[in-house]
Amino acid sequence: MEHSQSQDDSKGKAISTTLSESEWDEPFTEEDLQAIEAAFEAAATSSLSKKRRSNPDDEVTDQSQSARRRLPSSVLALQHPNAFALSPCRQAANIRMRYPVLKFGGRVTYSRTAVEVEKAAMEILKTVKAKTNEMGQNAVGFDIEWKPTFQRGVPPGKVAVLQICGDTSCCHVMHIIHSGIPRSLQLLLESSSILKVGAGIANDAVKVFKDYNVSIKAVEDLSYLANHKLGDSQNWGLASLTEKLISKQLLKPKKIRLGNWETKYLSKEQLQYAATDAFASWYLHEVLRSLPDAEKLEKVTADNQSEGQAVSCNYFQTEEPQAASL
């Protein structure tokens, strides 16, 4: 009798086990599971999957409820709405990536021989002189490029490219590693009446002097001007200032920025990069120049607040006697 009952219990357990396994696998076939895993494999990272599998709270641990099944960890991970939320840093980077790219859309004049550079410098002098007479402006965006070195103890190359931009129509990119600095370009650089603007331009001027013995006069650092206008004290670069002032990206790909600027001929990408930097320097200077000084702005704000308080006081002073006379 007991033996028969034991057999019945064993049989019942076997049936129960068979039914449980059947219920466990019934919702998804092996092909279904593979399809699910393949669909979410790119979304669920390996570290997140391990974390989910090691966390007992995310798994079905109640074995008594045979009708419930445990989904793949990748599916469980996607059930959490914040599982793939970006961190603040990645969110900020994502916002910056939405900025439109600043790109010079005018004519890029490339000169690499002494005659071509001489002609380009004369054109710049003529344009700046005309602008000074008509609008009283004489600032040009200025920047330089050189071939970097990646060996300790080996100095970087001489200034290879010098780019100047004074408006939205044309930027001049001069390959001075081949042409040198002819007389007209030297006059332009040493002119005290032509303001050269750029980020970190003082360092650029020092390098040009060391490499070519030409002293660049009348320079203005955009970082200093930005702090003066914005009431800040940051060391602004051209890219960060572009984002701050006009909400655009100034791309600085290392492949171009750290490339060979001493090559025989500059590539289209190098020319666009150089021209855009000079244009950005000129354009950001125009934007900053149009802003009021931070000190003046604070004074105007303080004066307006004082006037508002005076008006308020006068109002109550004129209202009190009228109330008393009634």
Short mmCIF file of C-alpha atoms in Angstrom, two decimals:
data_model
loop_
_atom_site.label_atom_id
_atom_site.label_comp_id
_atom_site.label_asym_id
_atom_site.label_seq_id
_atom_site.Cartn_x
_atom_site.Cartn_y
_atom_site.Cartn_z
CA MET A 1 0.00 0.00 0.00
CA GLU A 2 2.75 2.39 1.00
CA HIS A 3 4.78 1.22 -1.97
CA SER A 4 1.82 1.87 -4.25
CA GLN A 5 1.28 5.30 -2.68
CA SER A 6 4.99 6.06 -3.12
CA GLN A 7 4.74 5.13 -6.76
CA ASP A 8 1.66 7.33 -7.12
CA ASP A 9 3.50 10.23 -5.44
CA SER A 10 6.47 9.73 -7.71
CA LYS A 11 4.18 9.55 -10.68
CA GLY A 12 2.40 12.69 -9.52
CA LYS A 13 5.70 14.50 -9.09
CA ALA A 14 6.77 13.40 -12.53
CA ILE A 15 3.51 14.62 -14.00
CA SER A 16 3.83 17.86 -12.06
CA THR A 17 7.36 18.30 -13.29
CA THR A 18 6.34 17.56 -16.82
CA LEU A 19 3.49 20.01 -16.65
CA SER A 20 5.70 22.70 -15.11
CA GLU A 21 8.35 22.30 -17.77
CA SER A 22 5.68 22.39 -20.42
CA GLU A 23 4.21 25.57 -19.00
CA TRP A 24 7.70 27.04 -18.63
CA ASP A 25 8.57 26.65 -22.29
CA GLU A 26 5.19 27.06 -23.86
CA PRO A 27 5.17 30.87 -24.44
CA PHE A 28 8.42 30.91 -26.45
CA THR A 29 10.07 28.35 -28.67
CA GLU A 30 13.83 28.10 -28.96
CA GLU A 31 13.64 30.10 -32.18
CA ASP A 32 11.60 32.78 -30.37
CA LEU A 33 14.20 33.07 -27.62
CA GLN A 34 17.02 33.36 -30.14
CA ALA A 35 15.10 36.04 -32.02
CA ILE A 36 14.52 38.02 -28.83
CA GLU A 37 18.16 37.79 -27.78
CA ALA A 38 19.33 38.85 -31.26
CA ALA A 39 16.92 41.80 -31.34
CA PHE A 40 18.06 43.23 -28.03
CA GLU A 41 21.72 42.21 -28.09
CA ALA A 42 22.84 45.62 -29.41
CA ALA A 43 20.79 47.50 -26.82
CA ALA A 44 21.64 45.52 -23.68
CA THR A 45 25.33 45.85 -22.82
CA SER A 46 27.24 42.94 -21.36
CA SER A 47 27.82 44.72 -18.05
CA LEU A 48 24.15 45.56 -17.69
CA SER A 49 23.18 41.99 -18.53
CA LYS A 50 25.54 40.65 -15.86
CA LYS A 51 24.17 43.10 -13.33
CA ARG A 52 20.61 42.07 -14.09
CA ARG A 53 21.46 38.37 -13.86
CA SER A 54 23.28 38.82 -10.56
CA ASN A 55 20.42 40.80 -9.01
CA PRO A 56 17.83 38.40 -7.58
CA ASP A 57 15.23 41.19 -7.46
CA ASP A 58 15.07 41.28 -11.26
CA GLU A 59 14.48 37.53 -11.61
CA VAL A 60 11.52 35.33 -10.79
CA THR A 61 12.65 33.40 -7.72
CA ASP A 62 9.31 32.06 -6.57
CA GLN A 63 9.51 28.52 -7.94
CA SER A 64 6.13 27.67 -6.41
CA GLN A 65 4.40 29.75 -9.07
CA SER A 66 4.97 27.34 -11.92
CA ALA A 67 2.92 29.36 -14.40
CA ARG A 68 5.35 32.31 -14.25
CA ARG A 69 8.48 32.18 -16.38
CA ARG A 70 11.73 34.12 -16.32
CA LEU A 71 12.32 36.30 -19.39
CA PRO A 72 15.79 36.77 -20.86
CA SER A 73 17.90 39.30 -18.97
CA SER A 74 18.03 41.56 -22.03
CA VAL A 75 14.24 41.80 -22.06
CA LEU A 76 14.15 42.48 -18.31
CA ALA A 77 16.67 45.26 -18.73
CA LEU A 78 14.49 46.97 -21.32
CA GLN A 79 11.53 46.87 -18.94
CA HIS A 80 13.22 49.55 -16.84
CA PRO A 81 12.51 52.95 -18.47
CA ASN A 82 15.74 54.52 -17.15
CA ALA A 83 18.00 51.58 -17.91
CA PHE A 84 19.73 53.40 -20.75
CA ALA A 85 19.34 57.00 -19.55
CA LEU A 86 22.30 59.16 -20.49
CA SER A 87 24.52 60.50 -17.74
CA PRO A 88 24.65 64.33 -17.37
CA CYS A 89 28.00 64.43 -19.18
CA ARG A 90 26.71 62.35 -22.09
CA GLN A 91 23.54 64.44 -22.19
CA ALA A 92 25.61 67.61 -22.42
CA ALA A 93 27.74 66.09 -25.17
CA ASN A 94 24.59 65.03 -27.00
CA ILE A 95 23.22 68.58 -26.81
CA ARG A 96 26.46 69.99 -28.18
CA MET A 97 26.33 67.51 -31.05
CA ARG A 98 23.02 69.03 -32.06
CA TYR A 99 24.64 72.41 -32.69
CA PRO A 100 24.97 73.23 -36.38
CA VAL A 101 28.52 73.18 -37.68
CA LEU A 102 30.21 76.51 -38.37
CA LYS A 103 31.73 76.41 -41.83
CA PHE A 104 33.09 79.22 -43.95
CA GLY A 105 31.00 79.40 -47.10
CA GLY A 106 32.85 82.11 -49.02
CA ARG A 107 35.78 81.98 -51.41
CA VAL A 108 39.01 80.43 -50.15
CA THR A 109 42.10 81.89 -51.84
CA TYR A 110 45.10 79.59 -51.63
CA SER A 111 48.59 80.98 -52.32
CA ARG A 112 51.86 79.11 -51.98
CA THR A 113 54.49 80.93 -54.02
CA ALA A 114 56.08 84.27 -53.08
CA VAL A 115 54.32 85.99 -55.99
CA GLU A 116 50.92 84.56 -55.01
CA VAL A 117 51.34 85.46 -51.34
CA GLU A 118 52.47 88.97 -52.29
CA LYS A 119 49.34 89.39 -54.40
CA ALA A 120 47.10 88.03 -51.63
CA ALA A 121 48.59 90.39 -49.04
CA MET A 122 48.06 93.37 -51.35
CA GLU A 123 44.43 92.35 -51.82
CA ILE A 124 43.93 92.16 -48.05
CA LEU A 125 45.53 95.59 -47.56
CA LYS A 126 43.28 97.07 -50.23
CA THR A 127 40.13 95.48 -48.76
CA VAL A 128 40.95 96.56 -45.21
CA LYS A 129 41.68 100.12 -46.31
CA ALA A 130 38.34 100.35 -48.13
CA LYS A 131 36.49 98.94 -45.14
CA THR A 132 38.21 101.41 -42.81
CA ASN A 133 37.14 104.35 -44.97
CA GLU A 134 33.53 103.18 -45.30
CA MET A 135 32.74 101.60 -41.93
CA GLY A 136 35.61 102.49 -39.64
CA GLN A 137 36.49 98.81 -39.20
CA ASN A 138 39.92 97.34 -39.71
CA ALA A 139 39.98 94.02 -37.84
CA VAL A 140 40.92 90.72 -39.49
CA GLY A 141 40.73 87.17 -38.19
CA PHE A 142 44.18 85.64 -37.86
CA ASP A 143 45.47 82.12 -37.27
CA ILE A 144 48.46 79.92 -38.08
CA GLU A 145 49.17 76.21 -38.52
CA TRP A 146 52.37 74.18 -38.29
CA LYS A 147 53.44 70.57 -38.44
CA PRO A 148 53.47 69.06 -34.94
CA THR A 149 56.11 66.70 -33.63
CA PHE A 150 55.46 63.58 -31.61
CA GLN A 151 59.04 62.90 -30.51
CA ARG A 152 60.41 64.11 -27.21
CA GLY A 153 63.13 66.68 -27.62
CA VAL A 154 62.24 67.41 -31.24
CA PRO A 155 60.86 70.95 -31.69
CA PRO A 156 57.72 71.51 -33.78
CA GLY A 157 58.03 72.73 -37.34
CA LYS A 158 58.05 76.35 -38.47
CA VAL A 159 54.79 78.15 -39.10
CA ALA A 160 53.64 76.54 -42.32
CA VAL A 161 50.29 78.20 -42.98
CA LEU A 162 49.02 81.67 -42.20
CA GLN A 163 45.35 82.45 -42.73
CA ILE A 164 43.60 85.83 -42.69
CA CYS A 165 39.91 86.63 -43.05
CA GLY A 166 38.22 90.05 -42.88
CA ASP A 167 34.65 89.40 -44.02
CA THR A 168 32.19 86.73 -45.08
CA SER A 169 33.19 86.73 -48.74
CA CYS A 170 36.84 85.67 -48.83
CA CYS A 171 39.52 84.05 -46.67
CA HIS A 172 43.19 83.91 -47.63
CA VAL A 173 45.22 80.80 -46.81
CA MET A 174 48.93 81.38 -47.40
CA HIS A 175 51.34 78.44 -47.48
CA ILE A 176 54.32 80.41 -46.17
CA ILE A 177 56.48 77.35 -45.51
CA HIS A 178 57.09 77.46 -49.29
CA SER A 179 56.84 81.18 -50.00
CA GLY A 180 58.29 82.74 -46.89
CA ILE A 181 56.92 86.14 -45.81
CA PRO A 182 57.25 88.63 -48.69
CA ARG A 183 57.37 92.38 -48.19
CA SER A 184 53.64 93.15 -48.54
CA LEU A 185 52.69 90.45 -46.03
CA GLN A 186 55.30 91.75 -43.60
CA LEU A 187 53.83 95.25 -43.92
CA LEU A 188 50.38 93.86 -43.20
CA LEU A 189 51.53 91.95 -40.12
CA GLU A 190 53.58 94.85 -38.76
CA SER A 191 50.87 97.45 -39.40
CA SER A 192 49.53 99.06 -36.22
CA SER A 193 46.35 100.20 -37.98
CA ILE A 194 45.18 96.68 -38.83
CA LEU A 195 43.91 94.79 -35.80
CA LYS A 196 44.60 91.06 -35.87
CA VAL A 197 42.21 89.03 -33.71
CA GLY A 198 42.26 85.41 -32.63
CA ALA A 199 42.21 83.02 -29.69
CA GLY A 200 45.67 82.81 -28.10
CA ILE A 201 46.98 85.15 -30.76
CA ALA A 202 49.83 86.41 -28.56
CA ASN A 203 51.40 82.95 -28.65
CA ASP A 204 50.95 82.83 -32.42
CA ALA A 205 52.71 86.18 -32.73
CA VAL A 206 55.64 84.92 -30.67
CA LYS A 207 56.01 81.83 -32.88
CA VAL A 208 55.91 83.87 -36.08
CA PHE A 209 58.62 86.14 -34.68
CA LYS A 210 60.82 83.17 -33.70
CA ASP A 211 60.36 81.42 -37.04
CA TYR A 212 60.47 84.39 -39.45
CA ASN A 213 61.74 87.38 -37.43
CA VAL A 214 58.56 89.33 -38.20
CA SER A 215 56.87 91.20 -35.36
CA ILE A 216 53.07 91.09 -35.50
CA LYS A 217 51.60 94.30 -34.11
CA ALA A 218 48.09 95.31 -33.04
CA VAL A 219 46.79 91.95 -31.78
CA GLU A 220 43.75 91.28 -29.61
CA ASP A 221 43.03 88.01 -27.85
CA LEU A 222 39.41 86.90 -28.15
CA SER A 223 39.61 85.17 -24.77
CA TYR A 224 40.53 88.44 -23.04
CA LEU A 225 37.86 90.36 -24.95
CA ALA A 226 35.21 87.73 -24.10
CA ASN A 227 35.99 87.93 -20.39
CA HIS A 228 35.82 91.73 -20.57
CA LYS A 229 32.45 91.64 -22.32
CA LEU A 230 30.91 88.73 -20.42
CA GLY A 231 32.30 89.55 -16.99
CA ASP A 232 33.97 86.15 -16.84
CA SER A 233 37.46 84.83 -16.16
CA GLN A 234 37.84 81.78 -18.38
CA ASN A 235 40.56 80.74 -20.77
CA TRP A 236 38.43 80.59 -23.89
CA GLY A 237 39.41 78.61 -26.94
CA LEU A 238 38.01 79.27 -30.39
CA ALA A 239 35.72 76.21 -30.27
CA SER A 240 34.32 76.90 -26.79
CA LEU A 241 33.78 80.56 -27.62
CA THR A 242 31.93 79.59 -30.80
CA GLU A 243 29.53 77.46 -28.76
CA LYS A 244 29.12 80.14 -26.10
CA LEU A 245 28.41 83.08 -28.39
CA ILE A 246 26.64 81.66 -31.44
CA SER A 247 25.67 78.10 -30.40
CA LYS A 248 27.56 76.41 -33.20
CA GLN A 249 30.26 73.75 -33.42
CA LEU A 250 33.74 74.52 -34.62
CA LEU A 251 35.05 71.13 -35.68
CA LYS A 252 38.65 70.32 -34.75
CA PRO A 253 39.37 66.84 -36.17
CA LYS A 254 42.80 65.64 -35.06
CA LYS A 255 43.48 64.11 -38.46
CA ILE A 256 43.54 67.61 -39.94
CA ARG A 257 44.62 69.73 -36.98
CA LEU A 258 47.65 67.52 -36.29
CA GLY A 259 48.31 66.71 -39.90
CA ASN A 260 51.20 67.60 -42.19
CA TRP A 261 50.89 71.32 -42.91
CA GLU A 262 54.27 71.28 -44.68
CA THR A 263 52.94 69.14 -47.51
CA LYS A 264 53.60 70.35 -51.02
CA TYR A 265 49.95 71.24 -51.60
CA LEU A 266 47.24 71.62 -48.98
CA SER A 267 44.21 69.38 -49.32
CA LYS A 268 40.68 70.66 -49.71
CA GLU A 269 39.96 69.66 -46.12
CA GLN A 270 43.01 71.54 -44.83
CA LEU A 271 42.04 74.66 -46.75
CA GLN A 272 38.49 74.55 -45.40
CA TYR A 273 39.74 73.99 -41.86
CA ALA A 274 42.21 76.88 -42.02
CA ALA A 275 39.75 79.30 -43.61
CA THR A 276 37.02 78.47 -41.11
CA ASP A 277 39.33 79.14 -38.16
CA ALA A 278 40.27 82.57 -39.49
CA PHE A 279 36.64 83.34 -40.31
CA ALA A 280 35.52 82.25 -36.84
CA SER A 281 38.10 84.57 -35.26
CA TRP A 282 36.85 87.55 -37.27
CA TYR A 283 33.17 86.74 -36.82
CA LEU A 284 33.39 86.17 -33.06
CA HIS A 285 35.25 89.47 -32.71
CA GLU A 286 32.39 91.20 -34.50
CA VAL A 287 29.90 89.58 -32.12
CA LEU A 288 31.90 90.50 -29.02
CA ARG A 289 32.51 94.04 -30.25
CA SER A 290 28.76 94.57 -30.53
CA LEU A 291 28.16 93.55 -26.90
CA PRO A 292 28.23 96.14 -24.09
CA ASP A 293 31.05 95.94 -21.57
CA ALA A 294 30.19 93.92 -18.49
CA GLU A 295 31.01 96.88 -16.20
CA LYS A 296 28.81 99.25 -18.18
CA LEU A 297 26.00 96.71 -18.23
CA GLU A 298 26.21 96.31 -14.46
CA LYS A 299 26.20 100.09 -14.03
CA VAL A 300 23.15 100.49 -16.28
CA THR A 301 21.37 97.72 -14.38
CA ALA A 302 22.23 99.33 -11.06
CA ASP A 303 21.09 102.76 -12.32
CA ASN A 304 17.81 101.30 -13.54
CA GLN A 305 17.24 99.67 -10.18
CA SER A 306 18.02 102.95 -8.41
CA GLU A 307 15.63 104.84 -10.68
CA GLY A 308 12.98 102.25 -9.98
CA GLN A 309 13.44 102.69 -6.24
CA ALA A 310 13.33 106.49 -6.59
CA VAL A 311 10.09 106.32 -8.56
CA SER A 312 8.63 104.02 -5.93
CA CYS A 313 9.66 106.37 -3.11
CA ASN A 314 8.27 109.42 -4.92
CA TYR A 315 5.03 107.59 -5.49
CA PHE A 316 4.52 106.94 -1.81
CA GLN A 317 5.61 110.46 -0.89
CA THR A 318 3.00 112.00 -3.21
CA GLU A 319 0.33 109.54 -2.15
CA GLU A 320 0.71 110.07 1.61
CA PRO A 321 -0.19 113.81 1.66
CA GLN A 322 -3.22 113.18 -0.55
CA ALA A 323 -4.39 110.45 1.81
CA ALA A 324 -3.84 112.76 4.80
CA SER A 325 -5.82 115.60 3.19
CA LEU A 326 -8.88 113.47 2.70
#
